[in-house]
Coordinates of C-alpha atoms in Angstrom, one line a residue:
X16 CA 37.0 -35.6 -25.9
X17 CA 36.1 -34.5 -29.6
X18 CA 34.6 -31.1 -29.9
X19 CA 31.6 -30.3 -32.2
X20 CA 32.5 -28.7 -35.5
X21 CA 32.3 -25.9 -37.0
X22 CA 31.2 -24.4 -33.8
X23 CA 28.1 -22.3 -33.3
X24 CA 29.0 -19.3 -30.8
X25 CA 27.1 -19.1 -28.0
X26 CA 24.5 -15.6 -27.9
X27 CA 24.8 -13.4 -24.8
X28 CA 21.3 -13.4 -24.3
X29 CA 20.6 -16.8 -24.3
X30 CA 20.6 -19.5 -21.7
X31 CA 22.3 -22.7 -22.0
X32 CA 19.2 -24.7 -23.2
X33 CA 18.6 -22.8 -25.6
X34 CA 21.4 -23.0 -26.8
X35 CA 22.1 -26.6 -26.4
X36 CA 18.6 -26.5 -28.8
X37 CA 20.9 -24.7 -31.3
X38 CA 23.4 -27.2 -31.8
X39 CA 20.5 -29.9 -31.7
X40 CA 19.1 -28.2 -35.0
X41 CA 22.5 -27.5 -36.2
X42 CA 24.4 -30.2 -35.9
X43 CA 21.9 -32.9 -36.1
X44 CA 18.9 -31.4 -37.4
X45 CA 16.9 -33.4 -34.4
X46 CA 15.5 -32.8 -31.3
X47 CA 17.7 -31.7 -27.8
X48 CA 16.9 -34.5 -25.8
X49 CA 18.6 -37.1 -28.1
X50 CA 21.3 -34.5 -29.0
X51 CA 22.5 -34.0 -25.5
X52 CA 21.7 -37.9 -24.5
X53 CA 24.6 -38.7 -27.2
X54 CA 26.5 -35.8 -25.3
X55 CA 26.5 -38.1 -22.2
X56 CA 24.6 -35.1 -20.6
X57 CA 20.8 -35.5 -19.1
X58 CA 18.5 -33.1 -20.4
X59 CA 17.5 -32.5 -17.0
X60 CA 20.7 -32.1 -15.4
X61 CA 21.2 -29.2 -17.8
X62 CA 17.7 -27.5 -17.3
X63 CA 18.6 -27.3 -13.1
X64 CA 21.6 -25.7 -13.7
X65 CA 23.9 -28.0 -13.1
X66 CA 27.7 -27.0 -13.3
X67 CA 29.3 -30.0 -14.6
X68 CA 26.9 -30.4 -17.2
X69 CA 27.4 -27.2 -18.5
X70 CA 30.9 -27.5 -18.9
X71 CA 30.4 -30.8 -20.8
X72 CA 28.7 -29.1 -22.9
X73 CA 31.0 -26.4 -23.2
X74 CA 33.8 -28.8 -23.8
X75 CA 32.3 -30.2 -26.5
X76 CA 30.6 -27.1 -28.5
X77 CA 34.5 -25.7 -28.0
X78 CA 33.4 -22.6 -25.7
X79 CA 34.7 -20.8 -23.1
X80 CA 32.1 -21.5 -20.3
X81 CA 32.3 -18.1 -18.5
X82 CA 29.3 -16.6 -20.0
X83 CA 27.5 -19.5 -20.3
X84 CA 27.5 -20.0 -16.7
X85 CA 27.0 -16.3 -16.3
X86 CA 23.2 -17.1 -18.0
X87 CA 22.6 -20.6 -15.6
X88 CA 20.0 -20.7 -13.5
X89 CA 21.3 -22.8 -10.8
X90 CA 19.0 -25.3 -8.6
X91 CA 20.6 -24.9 -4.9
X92 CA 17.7 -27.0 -3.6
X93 CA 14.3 -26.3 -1.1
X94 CA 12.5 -25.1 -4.7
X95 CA 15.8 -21.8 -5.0
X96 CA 17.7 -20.9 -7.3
X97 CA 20.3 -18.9 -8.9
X98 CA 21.7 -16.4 -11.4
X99 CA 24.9 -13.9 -11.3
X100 CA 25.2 -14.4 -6.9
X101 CA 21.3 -13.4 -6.7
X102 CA 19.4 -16.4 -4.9
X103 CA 15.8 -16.5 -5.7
X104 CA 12.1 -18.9 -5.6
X105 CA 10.9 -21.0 -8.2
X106 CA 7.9 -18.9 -8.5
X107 CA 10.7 -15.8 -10.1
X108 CA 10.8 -18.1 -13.1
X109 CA 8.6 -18.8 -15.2
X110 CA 8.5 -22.7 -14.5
X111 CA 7.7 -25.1 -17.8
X112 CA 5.9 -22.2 -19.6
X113 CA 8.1 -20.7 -22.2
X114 CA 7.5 -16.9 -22.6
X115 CA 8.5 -15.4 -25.7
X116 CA 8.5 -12.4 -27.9
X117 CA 6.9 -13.3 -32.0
X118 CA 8.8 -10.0 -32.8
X119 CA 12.3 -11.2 -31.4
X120 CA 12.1 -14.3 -33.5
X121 CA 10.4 -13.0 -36.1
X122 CA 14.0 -11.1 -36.2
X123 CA 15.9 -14.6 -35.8
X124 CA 14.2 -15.7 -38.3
X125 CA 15.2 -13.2 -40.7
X126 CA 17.6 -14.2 -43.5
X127 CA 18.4 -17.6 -41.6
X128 CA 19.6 -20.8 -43.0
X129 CA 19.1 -22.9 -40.7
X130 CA 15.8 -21.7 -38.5
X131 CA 16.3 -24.3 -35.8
X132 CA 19.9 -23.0 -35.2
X133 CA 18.7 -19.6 -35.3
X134 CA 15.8 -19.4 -32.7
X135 CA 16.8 -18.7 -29.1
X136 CA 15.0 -18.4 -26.0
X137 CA 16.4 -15.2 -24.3
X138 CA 17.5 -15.7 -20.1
X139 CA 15.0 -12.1 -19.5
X140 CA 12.4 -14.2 -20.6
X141 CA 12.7 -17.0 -18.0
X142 CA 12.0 -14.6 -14.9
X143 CA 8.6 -14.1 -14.1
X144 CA 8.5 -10.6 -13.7
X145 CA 9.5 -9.7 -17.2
X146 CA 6.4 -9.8 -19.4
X147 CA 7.6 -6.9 -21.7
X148 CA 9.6 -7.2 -24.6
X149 CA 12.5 -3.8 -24.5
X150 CA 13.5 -4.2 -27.9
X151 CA 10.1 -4.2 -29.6
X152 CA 8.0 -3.0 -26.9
X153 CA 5.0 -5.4 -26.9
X154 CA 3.4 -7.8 -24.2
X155 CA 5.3 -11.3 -23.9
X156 CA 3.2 -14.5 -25.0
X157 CA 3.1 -17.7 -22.6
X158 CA 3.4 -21.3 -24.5
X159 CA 3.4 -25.1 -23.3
X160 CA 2.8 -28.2 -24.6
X161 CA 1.6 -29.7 -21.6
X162 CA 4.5 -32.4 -22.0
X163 CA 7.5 -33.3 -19.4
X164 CA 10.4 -31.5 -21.3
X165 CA 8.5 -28.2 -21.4
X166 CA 11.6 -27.5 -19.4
X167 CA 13.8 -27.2 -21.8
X168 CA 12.3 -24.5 -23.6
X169 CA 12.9 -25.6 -26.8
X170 CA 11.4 -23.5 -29.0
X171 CA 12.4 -25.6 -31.7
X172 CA 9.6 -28.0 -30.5
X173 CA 7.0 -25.0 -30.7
X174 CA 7.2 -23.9 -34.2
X175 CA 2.9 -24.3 -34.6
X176 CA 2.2 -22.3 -31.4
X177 CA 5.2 -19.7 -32.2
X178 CA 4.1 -19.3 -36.0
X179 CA 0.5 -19.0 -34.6
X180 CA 1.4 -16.5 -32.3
X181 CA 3.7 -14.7 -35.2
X182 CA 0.3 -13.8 -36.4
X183 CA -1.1 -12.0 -33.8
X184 CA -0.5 -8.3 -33.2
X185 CA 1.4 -7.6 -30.0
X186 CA -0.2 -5.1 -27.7
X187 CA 2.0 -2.2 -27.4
X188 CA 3.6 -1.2 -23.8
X189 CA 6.6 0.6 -22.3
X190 CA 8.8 -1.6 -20.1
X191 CA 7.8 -1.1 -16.4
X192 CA 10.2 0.0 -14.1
X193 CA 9.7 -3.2 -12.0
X194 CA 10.9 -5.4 -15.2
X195 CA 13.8 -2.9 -15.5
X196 CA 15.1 -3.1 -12.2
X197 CA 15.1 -6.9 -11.6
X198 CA 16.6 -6.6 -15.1
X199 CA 19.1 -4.5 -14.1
X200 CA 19.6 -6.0 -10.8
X201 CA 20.9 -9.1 -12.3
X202 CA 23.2 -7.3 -13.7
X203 CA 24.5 -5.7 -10.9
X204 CA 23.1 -2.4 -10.7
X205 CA 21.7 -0.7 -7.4
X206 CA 18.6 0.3 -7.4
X207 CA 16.0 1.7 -4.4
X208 CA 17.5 0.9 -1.1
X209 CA 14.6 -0.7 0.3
X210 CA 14.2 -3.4 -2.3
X211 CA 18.3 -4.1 -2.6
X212 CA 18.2 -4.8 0.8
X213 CA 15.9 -7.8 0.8
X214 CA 16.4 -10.5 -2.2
X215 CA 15.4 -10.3 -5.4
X216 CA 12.3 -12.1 -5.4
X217 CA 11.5 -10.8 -2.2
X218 CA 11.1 -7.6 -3.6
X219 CA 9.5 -8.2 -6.6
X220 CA 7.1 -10.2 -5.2
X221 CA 6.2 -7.8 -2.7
X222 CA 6.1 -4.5 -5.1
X223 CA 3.2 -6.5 -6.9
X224 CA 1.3 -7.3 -4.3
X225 CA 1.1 -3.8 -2.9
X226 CA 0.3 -2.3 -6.4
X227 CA -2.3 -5.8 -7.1
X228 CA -3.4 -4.1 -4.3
X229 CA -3.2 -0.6 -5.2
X230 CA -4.6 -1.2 -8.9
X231 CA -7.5 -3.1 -8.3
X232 CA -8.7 -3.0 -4.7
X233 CA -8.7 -5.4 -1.3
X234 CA -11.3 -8.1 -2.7
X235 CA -9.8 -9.0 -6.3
X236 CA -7.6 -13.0 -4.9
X237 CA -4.6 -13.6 -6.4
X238 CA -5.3 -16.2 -8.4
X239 CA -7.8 -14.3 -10.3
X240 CA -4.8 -12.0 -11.9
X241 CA -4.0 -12.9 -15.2
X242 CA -0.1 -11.7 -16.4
X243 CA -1.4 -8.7 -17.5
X244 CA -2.6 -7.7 -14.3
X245 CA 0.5 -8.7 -12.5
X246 CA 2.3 -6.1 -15.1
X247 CA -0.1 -3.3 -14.1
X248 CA 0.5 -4.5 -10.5
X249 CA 4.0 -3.8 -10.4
X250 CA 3.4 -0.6 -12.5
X251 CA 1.2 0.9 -9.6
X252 CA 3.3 -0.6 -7.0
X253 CA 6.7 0.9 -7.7
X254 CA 6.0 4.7 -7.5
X255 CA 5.0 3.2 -3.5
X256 CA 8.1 0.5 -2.8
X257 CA 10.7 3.2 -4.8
X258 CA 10.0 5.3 -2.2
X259 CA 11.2 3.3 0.6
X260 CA 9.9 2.0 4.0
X261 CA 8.3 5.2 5.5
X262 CA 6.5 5.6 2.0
X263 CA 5.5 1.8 2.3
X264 CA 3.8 2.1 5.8
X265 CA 2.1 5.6 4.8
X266 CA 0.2 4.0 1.8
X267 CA -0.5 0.5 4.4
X268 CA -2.2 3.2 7.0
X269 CA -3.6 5.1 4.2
X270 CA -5.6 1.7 3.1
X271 CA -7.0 1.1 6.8
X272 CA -8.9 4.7 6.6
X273 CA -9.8 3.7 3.0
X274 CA -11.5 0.8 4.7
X275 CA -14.4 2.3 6.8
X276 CA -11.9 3.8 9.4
X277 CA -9.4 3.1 11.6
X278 CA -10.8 -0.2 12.7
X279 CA -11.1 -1.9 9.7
X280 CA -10.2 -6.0 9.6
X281 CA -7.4 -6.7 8.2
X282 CA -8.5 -8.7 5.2
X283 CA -11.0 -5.7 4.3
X284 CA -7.9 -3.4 4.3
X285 CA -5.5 -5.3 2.9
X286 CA -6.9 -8.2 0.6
X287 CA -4.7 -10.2 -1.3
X288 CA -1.5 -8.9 0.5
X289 CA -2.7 -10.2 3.6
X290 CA -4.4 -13.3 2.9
X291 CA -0.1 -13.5 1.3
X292 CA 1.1 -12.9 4.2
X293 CA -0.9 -15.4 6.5
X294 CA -1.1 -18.2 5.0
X295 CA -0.2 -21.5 6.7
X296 CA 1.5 -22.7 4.2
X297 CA 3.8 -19.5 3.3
X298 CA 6.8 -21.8 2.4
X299 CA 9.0 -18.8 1.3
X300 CA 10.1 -15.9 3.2
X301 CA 8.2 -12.6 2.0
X302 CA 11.0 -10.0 3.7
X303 CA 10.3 -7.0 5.4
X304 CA 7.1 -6.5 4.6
X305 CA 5.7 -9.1 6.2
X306 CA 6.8 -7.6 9.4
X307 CA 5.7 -4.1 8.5
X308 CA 2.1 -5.2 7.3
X309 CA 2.0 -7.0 10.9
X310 CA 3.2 -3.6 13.1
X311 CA 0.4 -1.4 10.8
X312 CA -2.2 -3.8 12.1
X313 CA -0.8 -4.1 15.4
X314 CA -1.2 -0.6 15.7
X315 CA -4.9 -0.2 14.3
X316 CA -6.6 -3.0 14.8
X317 CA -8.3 -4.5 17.8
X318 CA -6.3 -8.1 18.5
X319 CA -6.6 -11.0 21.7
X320 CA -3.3 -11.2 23.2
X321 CA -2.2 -14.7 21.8
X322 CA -3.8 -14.4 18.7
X323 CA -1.5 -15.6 15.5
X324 CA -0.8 -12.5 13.5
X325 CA 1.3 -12.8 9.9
X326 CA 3.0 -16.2 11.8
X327 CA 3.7 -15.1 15.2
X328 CA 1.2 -14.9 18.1
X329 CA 0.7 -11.2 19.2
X330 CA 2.2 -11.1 22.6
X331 CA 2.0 -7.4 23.0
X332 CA -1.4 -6.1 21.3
X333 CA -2.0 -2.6 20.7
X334 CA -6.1 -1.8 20.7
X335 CA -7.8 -4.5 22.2
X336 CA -11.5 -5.7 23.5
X337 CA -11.9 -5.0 27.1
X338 CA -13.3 -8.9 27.4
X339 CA -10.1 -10.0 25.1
X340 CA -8.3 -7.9 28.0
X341 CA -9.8 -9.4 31.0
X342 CA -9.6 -12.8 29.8
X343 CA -6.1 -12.4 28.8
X344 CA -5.2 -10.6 32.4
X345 CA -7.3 -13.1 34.4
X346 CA -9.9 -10.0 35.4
X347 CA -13.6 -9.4 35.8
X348 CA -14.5 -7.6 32.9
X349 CA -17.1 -5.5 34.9
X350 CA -14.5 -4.3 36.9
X351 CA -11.9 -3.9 34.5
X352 CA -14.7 -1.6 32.8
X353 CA -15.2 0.4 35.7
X354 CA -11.6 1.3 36.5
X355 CA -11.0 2.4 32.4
X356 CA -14.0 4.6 33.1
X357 CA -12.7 6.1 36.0
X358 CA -9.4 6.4 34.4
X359 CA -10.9 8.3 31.4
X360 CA -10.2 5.5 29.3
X361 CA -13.7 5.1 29.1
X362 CA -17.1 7.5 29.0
X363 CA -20.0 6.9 31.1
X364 CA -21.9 6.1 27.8
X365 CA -19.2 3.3 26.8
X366 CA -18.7 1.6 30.2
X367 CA -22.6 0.6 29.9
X368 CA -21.6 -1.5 26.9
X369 CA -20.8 -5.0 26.1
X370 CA -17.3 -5.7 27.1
X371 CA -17.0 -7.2 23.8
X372 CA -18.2 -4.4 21.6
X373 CA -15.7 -2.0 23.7
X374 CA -12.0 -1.1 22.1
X375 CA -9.4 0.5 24.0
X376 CA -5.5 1.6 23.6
X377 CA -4.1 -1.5 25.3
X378 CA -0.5 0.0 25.5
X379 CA -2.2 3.3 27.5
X380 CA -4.1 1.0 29.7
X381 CA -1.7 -1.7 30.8
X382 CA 0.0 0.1 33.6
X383 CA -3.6 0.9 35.6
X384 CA -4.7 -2.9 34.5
X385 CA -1.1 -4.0 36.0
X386 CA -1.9 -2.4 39.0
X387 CA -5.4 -3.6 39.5
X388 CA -4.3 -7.6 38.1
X389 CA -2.2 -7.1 42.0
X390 CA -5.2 -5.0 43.8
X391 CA -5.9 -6.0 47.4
X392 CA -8.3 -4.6 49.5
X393 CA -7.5 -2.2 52.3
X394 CA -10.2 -4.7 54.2
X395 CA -7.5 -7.5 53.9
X396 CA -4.3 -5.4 54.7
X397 CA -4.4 -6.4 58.7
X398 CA -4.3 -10.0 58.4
X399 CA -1.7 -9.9 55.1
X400 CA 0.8 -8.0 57.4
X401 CA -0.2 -8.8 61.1
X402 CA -0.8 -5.0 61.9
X403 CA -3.4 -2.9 62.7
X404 CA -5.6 -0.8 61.1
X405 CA -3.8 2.6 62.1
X406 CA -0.6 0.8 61.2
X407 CA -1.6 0.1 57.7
X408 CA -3.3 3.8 57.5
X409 CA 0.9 5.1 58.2
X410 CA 1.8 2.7 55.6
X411 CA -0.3 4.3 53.0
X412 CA 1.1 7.4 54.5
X413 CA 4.4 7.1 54.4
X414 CA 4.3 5.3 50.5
X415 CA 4.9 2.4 51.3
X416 CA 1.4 1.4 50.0
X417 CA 0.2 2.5 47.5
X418 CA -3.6 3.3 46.2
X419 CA -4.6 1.6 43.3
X420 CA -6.9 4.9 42.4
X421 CA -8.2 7.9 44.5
X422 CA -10.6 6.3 46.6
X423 CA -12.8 9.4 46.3
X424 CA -13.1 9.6 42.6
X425 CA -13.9 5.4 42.4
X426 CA -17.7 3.7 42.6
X427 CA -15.8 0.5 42.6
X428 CA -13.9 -1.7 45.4
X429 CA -10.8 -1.4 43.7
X430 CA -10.6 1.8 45.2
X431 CA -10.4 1.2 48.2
X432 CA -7.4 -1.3 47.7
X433 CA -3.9 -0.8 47.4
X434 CA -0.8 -2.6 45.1
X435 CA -0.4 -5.6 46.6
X436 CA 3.5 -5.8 45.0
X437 CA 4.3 -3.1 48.1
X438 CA 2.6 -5.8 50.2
X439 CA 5.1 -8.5 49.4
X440 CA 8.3 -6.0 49.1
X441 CA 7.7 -4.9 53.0
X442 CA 7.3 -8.5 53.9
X443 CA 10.4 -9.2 52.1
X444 CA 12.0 -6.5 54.0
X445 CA 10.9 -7.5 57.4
X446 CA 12.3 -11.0 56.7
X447 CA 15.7 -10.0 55.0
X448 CA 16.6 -7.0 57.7
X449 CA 15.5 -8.7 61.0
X450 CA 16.6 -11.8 62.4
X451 CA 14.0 -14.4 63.9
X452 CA 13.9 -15.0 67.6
X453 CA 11.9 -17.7 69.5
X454 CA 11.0 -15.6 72.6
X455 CA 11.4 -12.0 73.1
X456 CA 14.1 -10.4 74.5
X457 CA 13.4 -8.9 78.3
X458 CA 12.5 -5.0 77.8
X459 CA 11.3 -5.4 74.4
X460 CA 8.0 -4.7 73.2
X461 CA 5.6 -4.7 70.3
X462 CA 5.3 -1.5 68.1
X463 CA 2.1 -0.5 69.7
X464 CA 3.9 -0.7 73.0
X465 CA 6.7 0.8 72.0
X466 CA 5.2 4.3 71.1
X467 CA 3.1 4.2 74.6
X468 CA 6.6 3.8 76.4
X469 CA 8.4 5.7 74.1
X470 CA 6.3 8.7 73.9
X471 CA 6.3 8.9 70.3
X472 CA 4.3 8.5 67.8
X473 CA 4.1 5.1 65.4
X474 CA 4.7 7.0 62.2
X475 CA 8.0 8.1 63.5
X476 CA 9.1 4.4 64.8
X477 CA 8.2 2.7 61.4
X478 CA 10.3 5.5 59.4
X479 CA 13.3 4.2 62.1
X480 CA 12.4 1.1 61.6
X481 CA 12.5 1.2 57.4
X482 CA 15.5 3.8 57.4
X483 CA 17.8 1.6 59.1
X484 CA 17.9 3.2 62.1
X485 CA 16.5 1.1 64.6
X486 CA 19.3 -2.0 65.2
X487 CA 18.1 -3.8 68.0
X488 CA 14.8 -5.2 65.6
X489 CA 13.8 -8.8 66.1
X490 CA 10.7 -10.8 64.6
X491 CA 9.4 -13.6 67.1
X492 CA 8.2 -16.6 65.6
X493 CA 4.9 -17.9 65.5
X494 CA 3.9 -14.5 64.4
X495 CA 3.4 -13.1 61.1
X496 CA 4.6 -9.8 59.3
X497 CA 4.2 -6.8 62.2
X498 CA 3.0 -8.9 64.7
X499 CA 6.3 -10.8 65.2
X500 CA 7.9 -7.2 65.5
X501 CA 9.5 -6.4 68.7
X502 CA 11.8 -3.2 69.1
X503 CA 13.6 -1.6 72.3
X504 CA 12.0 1.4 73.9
X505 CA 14.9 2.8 75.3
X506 CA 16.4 2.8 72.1
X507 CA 13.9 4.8 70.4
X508 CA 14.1 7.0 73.6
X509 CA 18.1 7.6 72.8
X510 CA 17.7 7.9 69.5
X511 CA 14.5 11.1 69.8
X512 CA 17.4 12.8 71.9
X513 CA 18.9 13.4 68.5
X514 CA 16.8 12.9 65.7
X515 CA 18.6 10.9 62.8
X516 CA 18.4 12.3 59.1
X517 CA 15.4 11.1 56.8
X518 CA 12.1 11.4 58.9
X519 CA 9.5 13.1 57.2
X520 CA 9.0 17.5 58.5
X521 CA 6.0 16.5 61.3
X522 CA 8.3 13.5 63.2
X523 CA 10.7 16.0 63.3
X524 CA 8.3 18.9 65.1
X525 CA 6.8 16.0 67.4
X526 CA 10.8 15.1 68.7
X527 CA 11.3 18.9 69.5

């Protein structure tokens, strides 16, 4: 393969199109297109990146490709790329428009020979985020053609718009410290721990969304910013994001009081970030603060269990509607209102409200609304364990049962009911600890029986019974929970002789 001669060196800041552009004007004094078609390499082979083409090129212009490919944006597909190990969106470039700085050619063009071989489109000026030239300090200017090889930033092709632009005075502005550290990022210096954690464009993109929001409030939409406004964005965003995650989430709960209070909507708060961070059709991943946005709201506003949040459904909401709450917990909301007030969840006032107007610390509430979701009534207890009333009453006693509130302090029938959950666990234990029988054993008896004969009281045969005891326990069938229960008086007899550790202070003082 013949190499191009004399050989034009390739610049340091430069990317390979432009300086494939270079060599056009150079060695042919045409266009790039038909230049690198005579090459044997496609013009847009070259402008994704691709490795082989750049070292054709290289091969031919007679240069060693290793900072060449140092300046290739790479396409590694799904709309990513990259440059220098850092993998990136489409949207950190600047796509078909070619950015440039007048000043920066207007120093190319300086003394030069050959202007087309002189003009070159620098690599900073193909990511999106820098819109500040740090040589001459002035705004960067946008150009396209509106035609298919805008891609290959050929400035040579631009000479009208660039020499039109030449004549218009650049407005003056320091370099923001967003443009300097994905700058310096790419090559490979740390920066704030927060943003090197999360890639490149990740972080940018975020940082200008918080300051977007920041500099000019929750109801200007993104695609109202002009470039200018993105720069002030990430000005007003990095003194926030610099300061890492627990400065991030104070300035996110700072903007939900700045928006009438605590309970503010989301969008009202948060504006452009969130409508960012919802949308359906978020095809890249935003990083952390996606997930940070989503716990701030979690924790201030009032959400439906199920509802989608930031792309996930809230399974576990924070501050809820007493109606979201019943509906999602299969309760009457009258009732669920009542318990909260007697709870001190709720005031007087607020229980006479609308269900749907009334908001409430979920996480606080969901042990009580656990409890009541398995509330049976006291009324109900006989026939769900086969025992009697005084039974059931020993039961509650001995903790077995347990209240779902202080019956005196509750207006409501939930009250006067108890966890159904100890229901089922001393069913359970009737079935696992005693063996079923199909008629009762001669001598045996019922429980009620059992303290008549025995002389003692129930209270003290149930603890024998549920300590372990009591062996000789058998359930009869065709009987349900204590009713199947038979026991051995003389058993219970032997065993009062000598009370066994674990009974409660007044079984003992009854044995003596």
């Amino acid at each position: 393969m013949s190499a191009l001669f004399p050989i034009l060196p390739f610049a340091d800041d430069e990317t390979p199109l432009s300086w494939a552009a270079r060599q056009a004007a150079f060695h042919t004094c045409g266009r790039a297109l038909a230049f690198l078609t005579d090459l044997g390499i496609p013009l847009v082979d070259l402008a994704r990146g691709d490795e082989a083409a750049v070292l054709r090129l290289c091969g031919r212009a007679g240069h060693d490709p290793a900072a060449v490919l140092r300046n290739t944006i790479s396409a590694v597909g799904g709309r990513r790329y990259q440059l220098r190990g850092l993998e990136f969106a489409a949207e950190f470039t600047t796509g078909p428009v070619t950015r440039i700085c007048p000043a920066c050619l207007d120093d190319d063009l300086t003394g030069a020979r050959l202007p087309g071989a002189a003009l070159r489109h620098r690599l900073i000026w193909k990511l999106a985020p820098v819109r500040t030239c740090p040589v001459h300090g002035t705004a960067l200017r946008d150009l396209r053609l509106g035609k298919w090889d805008d891609i290959a930033h050929e400035l040579q092709a631009m000479t009208s718009l660039i020499d039109n632009e030449r004549g218009v005075p650049g407005r003056a502005r320091v370099v923001s410290p967003l443009q300097d550290y994905a700058v310096a990022r790419l090559e490979g210096c740390p920066g704030p721990a927060w943003l090197d954690g999360q890639d490149i464009d990740q972080a940018v993109r975020a940082t200008e969304m918080l300051g977007a929001l920041e500099a000019f409030g929750p109801k200007l939409k993104a695609s109202d910013m002009s470039e200018d406004m993105w720069d002030a964005a990430g000005r007003a965003g990095w003194p926030i994001v610099s300061e890492g995650g627990a400065a991030i989430r104070e300035y996110l709960m700072t903007r939900v009081t700045a928006s009438r209070g605590k309970r503010a909507a989301p969008r009202a708060a948060f504006g452009m970030l969130h409508a960012w961070l919802s949308g359906s059709r978020l095809s890249k991943k935003p990083g952390p603060i996606r997930d940070m946005l989503r716990d701030v709201i979690l924790e201030t506003t009032p959400l439906s269990k199920g509802h989608m949040l930031l792309g996930k459904p809230v399974t576990d909401p924070h501050l809820c509607s007493v109606a979201s709450i019943a509906k999602a917990e299969g309760l009457d909301a009258r009732t669920l209102r009542n318990v909260l007030k007697v709870a001190g969840l709720l005031s007087p006032a607020e229980a006479e409200q609308g269900s749907n107007r009334l908001v409430i610390d979920y996480t606080v509430a969901r042990e009580l609304i656990d409890i009541v979701k398995h509330a049976v009534p006291v009324t109900r207890l006989p026939d769900l364990l086969g025992a009697s009333r005084p039974l059931v009453a020993i039961l509650i006693e001995l903790g077995k049962l347990h209240r779902v509130l202080d019956q005196r302090a509750l207006e409501s029938k939930v009250g006067k009911a108890v966890d159904g959950r100890g229901v089922k666990s001393i069913l359970r234990f009737l079935k696992i600890k005693f063996p079923t029988i199909d008629e009762t054993p001669e001598g045996f008896v019922n429980l009620s029986k059992s303290a008549e004969i025995s002389r003692s009281r129930l209270k003290a045969i149930l603890e024998l019974i549920f300590l372990g005891h009591l062996k000789k326990v058998y359930r009869v069938s065709g009987a349900h929970g204590f009713a199947a229960v038979v026991v051995d008086p003389e058993e219970i007899k032997a065993l009062l002789v000598s009370p066994p550790p674990g009974l409660s202070d007044d079984s003992y003082f009854l044995m003596d």
